[in-house]
């Protein structure tokens, strides 16, 4: 027997609003890395806000059979965590990233662009070595 309209739970306005905000913030989080390092620091604000909206939506959707939306929200929480780590990485490597961006804007030839990338790699490797860390796949000094 098919379910009658009275048997299907109704999604409240608060849950709809939380899902809408979750989608908007998720879209913004996915667009931020494409905008470059200047806008990348906004991930430090967008990621926690997006995760909070998604958790709120999950709580408000409790008991409502919308498995696809729940899966999307859980994936969004994972992407928010990665976005937050991206923002933290930009904070830690701020000087090196800014130097790379300014060098790339001046580089005309492919050789100059490669030199910018080599300088960037050397800069962040030196920074990590100061903290006693190495990049996997590189021989220890």
Coordinates of C-alpha atoms in Angstrom, one line a residue:
X1 CA 0.0 0.0 0.0
X2 CA 1.5 3.3 -1.0
X3 CA 2.1 5.9 1.7
X4 CA -0.6 8.5 2.1
X5 CA 0.2 12.2 2.4
X6 CA -0.6 12.0 6.1
X7 CA 2.1 9.3 6.6
X8 CA 4.9 11.3 5.0
X9 CA 6.7 13.7 7.5
X10 CA 6.8 17.3 6.5
X11 CA 10.1 19.2 6.2
X12 CA 9.8 22.3 8.2
X13 CA 10.8 25.8 7.1
X14 CA 13.8 25.8 9.4
X15 CA 15.2 22.6 7.9
X16 CA 14.7 23.9 4.4
X17 CA 16.5 27.1 5.3
X18 CA 19.4 25.2 6.9
X19 CA 19.8 23.0 3.8
X20 CA 19.7 26.1 1.6
X21 CA 22.4 27.8 3.6
X22 CA 24.4 24.6 3.6
X23 CA 24.3 24.4 -0.2
X24 CA 25.2 28.1 -0.5
X25 CA 28.2 27.8 1.9
X26 CA 29.3 24.6 0.3
X27 CA 29.3 26.2 -3.1
X28 CA 31.3 29.1 -1.8
X29 CA 33.8 26.8 -0.1
X30 CA 34.3 25.0 -3.4
X31 CA 34.8 28.2 -5.3
X32 CA 37.3 29.8 -2.9
X33 CA 40.4 27.8 -4.0
X34 CA 39.7 28.8 -7.6
X35 CA 39.8 32.5 -6.7
X36 CA 43.5 32.3 -5.6
X37 CA 45.4 32.9 -2.3
X38 CA 43.9 36.3 -1.7
X39 CA 40.4 34.9 -1.2
X40 CA 41.6 31.6 0.1
X41 CA 41.8 32.9 3.7
X42 CA 38.0 33.3 3.6
X43 CA 37.9 29.5 4.0
X44 CA 38.7 30.0 7.6
X45 CA 35.3 31.6 8.0
X46 CA 33.3 29.7 5.4
X47 CA 34.3 26.2 6.5
X48 CA 33.1 26.5 10.1
X49 CA 29.9 28.3 9.1
X50 CA 29.2 25.7 6.5
X51 CA 29.8 22.8 8.9
X52 CA 27.5 24.4 11.5
X53 CA 24.8 24.9 8.9
X54 CA 25.1 21.3 7.7
X55 CA 25.0 19.9 11.2
X56 CA 22.0 22.0 12.0
X57 CA 20.3 20.7 8.8
X58 CA 21.1 17.1 9.8
X59 CA 19.6 17.7 13.2
X60 CA 16.5 19.3 11.8
X61 CA 16.0 16.5 9.2
X62 CA 16.0 13.8 11.8
X63 CA 13.2 11.3 11.2
X64 CA 12.6 12.5 7.7
X65 CA 13.4 9.9 5.0
X66 CA 15.8 12.0 2.8
X67 CA 18.8 9.8 2.6
X68 CA 20.3 11.6 -0.4
X69 CA 20.3 14.9 1.3
X70 CA 21.8 13.4 4.4
X71 CA 24.7 11.9 2.4
X72 CA 25.2 15.3 0.7
X73 CA 25.4 17.0 4.1
X74 CA 27.9 14.5 5.5
X75 CA 30.1 14.9 2.4
X76 CA 29.8 18.6 2.8
X77 CA 31.0 18.4 6.4
X78 CA 34.0 16.5 5.1
X79 CA 34.6 19.1 2.4
X80 CA 34.3 21.8 5.1
X81 CA 37.1 20.1 7.1
X82 CA 39.3 20.0 4.0
X83 CA 38.5 23.6 3.2
X84 CA 39.5 24.7 6.7
X85 CA 42.8 22.8 6.4
X86 CA 43.3 24.7 3.1
X87 CA 42.8 28.0 4.9
X88 CA 45.2 27.0 7.7
X89 CA 47.8 26.0 5.1
X90 CA 47.5 29.4 3.5
X91 CA 48.0 31.0 6.9
X92 CA 51.1 28.9 7.6
X93 CA 52.6 29.4 4.1
X94 CA 51.3 33.0 3.6
X95 CA 54.7 34.5 2.8
X96 CA 55.7 31.8 0.3
X97 CA 52.3 31.8 -1.4
X98 CA 52.3 35.6 -1.8
X99 CA 55.9 35.5 -3.2
X100 CA 54.8 32.8 -5.7
X101 CA 51.8 34.8 -6.8
X102 CA 53.8 38.0 -7.3
X103 CA 56.6 36.0 -9.1
X104 CA 54.1 34.3 -11.4
X105 CA 52.5 37.7 -12.3
X106 CA 56.0 38.9 -13.4
X107 CA 57.0 35.7 -15.2
X108 CA 56.7 35.9 -18.9
X109 CA 58.5 32.8 -20.1
X110 CA 58.0 29.1 -19.2
X111 CA 61.5 29.1 -17.7
X112 CA 60.7 32.0 -15.5
X113 CA 57.4 30.4 -14.3
X114 CA 59.4 27.2 -13.5
X115 CA 61.9 29.2 -11.6
X116 CA 59.1 30.7 -9.5
X117 CA 57.8 27.2 -8.7
X118 CA 61.3 26.0 -7.8
X119 CA 61.7 29.0 -5.5
X120 CA 58.3 28.3 -3.9
X121 CA 59.2 24.7 -3.3
X122 CA 62.5 25.6 -1.8
X123 CA 60.8 28.2 0.4
X124 CA 58.2 25.9 1.9
X125 CA 60.7 23.1 2.3
X126 CA 63.0 25.4 4.3
X127 CA 60.0 26.5 6.4
X128 CA 59.1 22.9 7.2
X129 CA 62.7 22.0 8.0
X130 CA 62.8 24.9 10.5
X131 CA 59.9 23.1 12.3
X132 CA 61.6 19.7 12.0
X133 CA 59.3 18.3 9.3
X134 CA 60.0 16.8 5.9
X135 CA 57.7 16.3 2.9
X136 CA 57.0 12.6 2.2
X137 CA 58.9 11.3 -0.7
X138 CA 61.9 13.6 -0.2
X139 CA 65.1 12.3 1.3
X140 CA 65.8 13.6 4.8
X141 CA 68.7 16.1 4.9

